[in-house]
Every structure is written in structure tokens, then in C-alpha cells.
Amino acid sequence: MEQQQISAKKLKAMEKVKRANAELAKIVREEKEQLRKTQDRHKYMMGGCVVKYFPDAYDY
């Protein structure tokens, strides 16, 4: 066997690694999206409270 050739087992393992990395990236992306949604909801809620109770502060 030459060094240039890659065995079937190694190809299969490389494919598994590629899929695992893609799945990890997807999970990280989903977690960031969820965090961003939570932060946005809080931001909008706090902004609404500021406008409701401190209407003069809205101009700043």
C-alpha cells in the first residue's frame, strides 16, 4: 500500500468527523440564536418599561 492511498476505514472516519463538526456547528448556531432571542425579548421589555414609566427618557 502506498502512502498516497487512503484506506476505506480512514475515509469513513474522516466522513464521520466532517458530519460531527457540521452537527456541532449547527447546535452552536441554534444555541446562539436562542440566546439572542432571549436577550432581544428582555431588551424590548425593558425598553417598554422605560417608555411607560419614564417617557421623558425616551428622547435621549
CSV table of C-alpha atoms in Angstrom, one decimal:
chain,number,residue,atom,x,y,z
A,1,MET,CA,0.0,0.0,0.0
A,2,GLU,CA,1.4,3.4,-1.0
A,3,GLN,CA,1.3,6.4,1.3
A,4,GLN,CA,-0.8,8.3,-1.2
A,5,GLN,CA,-3.7,5.9,-0.9
A,6,ILE,CA,-6.2,6.4,1.9
A,7,SER,CA,-7.9,3.3,3.3
A,8,ALA,CA,-11.6,2.8,3.3
A,9,LYS,CA,-11.7,2.9,7.1
A,10,LYS,CA,-9.8,6.2,7.2
A,11,LEU,CA,-12.2,7.7,4.6
A,12,LYS,CA,-15.2,6.6,6.6
A,13,ALA,CA,-13.7,8.0,9.8
A,14,MET,CA,-12.9,11.3,8.1
A,15,GLU,CA,-16.6,11.5,6.9
A,16,LYS,CA,-17.8,10.9,10.4
A,17,VAL,CA,-15.6,13.7,11.7
A,18,LYS,CA,-16.9,16.0,9.0
A,19,ARG,CA,-20.5,15.2,9.9
A,20,ALA,CA,-19.8,15.6,13.6
A,21,ASN,CA,-18.3,19.0,13.0
A,22,ALA,CA,-21.3,20.1,10.9
A,23,GLU,CA,-23.7,18.9,13.6
A,24,LEU,CA,-21.7,20.7,16.3
A,25,ALA,CA,-21.7,24.0,14.3
A,26,LYS,CA,-25.5,23.6,13.8
A,27,ILE,CA,-26.0,23.1,17.6
A,28,VAL,CA,-23.8,26.1,18.4
A,29,ARG,CA,-25.7,28.2,15.9
A,30,GLU,CA,-29.1,27.2,17.4
A,31,GLU,CA,-27.9,28.0,21.0
A,32,LYS,CA,-26.7,31.4,19.9
A,33,GLU,CA,-30.0,32.1,18.2
A,34,GLN,CA,-31.9,31.1,21.3
A,35,LEU,CA,-29.7,33.3,23.5
A,36,ARG,CA,-30.2,36.2,21.1
A,37,LYS,CA,-34.0,35.8,21.1
A,38,THR,CA,-34.0,35.8,24.9
A,39,GLN,CA,-31.8,38.9,25.1
A,40,ASP,CA,-34.0,40.7,22.5
A,41,ARG,CA,-37.2,39.9,24.4
A,42,HIS,CA,-35.6,41.3,27.6
A,43,LYS,CA,-34.3,44.3,25.8
A,44,TYR,CA,-37.7,45.1,24.3
A,45,MET,CA,-39.5,44.5,27.6
A,46,MET,CA,-37.1,46.8,29.4
A,47,GLY,CA,-37.4,49.5,26.7
A,48,GLY,CA,-41.2,49.3,27.0
A,49,CYS,CA,-40.9,49.8,30.8
A,50,VAL,CA,-38.6,52.8,30.4
A,51,VAL,CA,-41.0,54.4,27.9
A,52,LYS,CA,-44.0,53.7,30.1
A,53,TYR,CA,-42.6,54.9,33.4
A,54,PHE,CA,-40.1,57.4,32.2
A,55,PRO,CA,-41.5,59.0,29.0
A,56,ASP,CA,-39.0,61.9,29.1
A,57,ALA,CA,-36.1,59.5,28.9
A,58,TYR,CA,-37.2,58.2,25.5
A,59,ASP,CA,-35.9,61.3,23.8
A,60,TYR,CA,-32.3,60.7,24.9
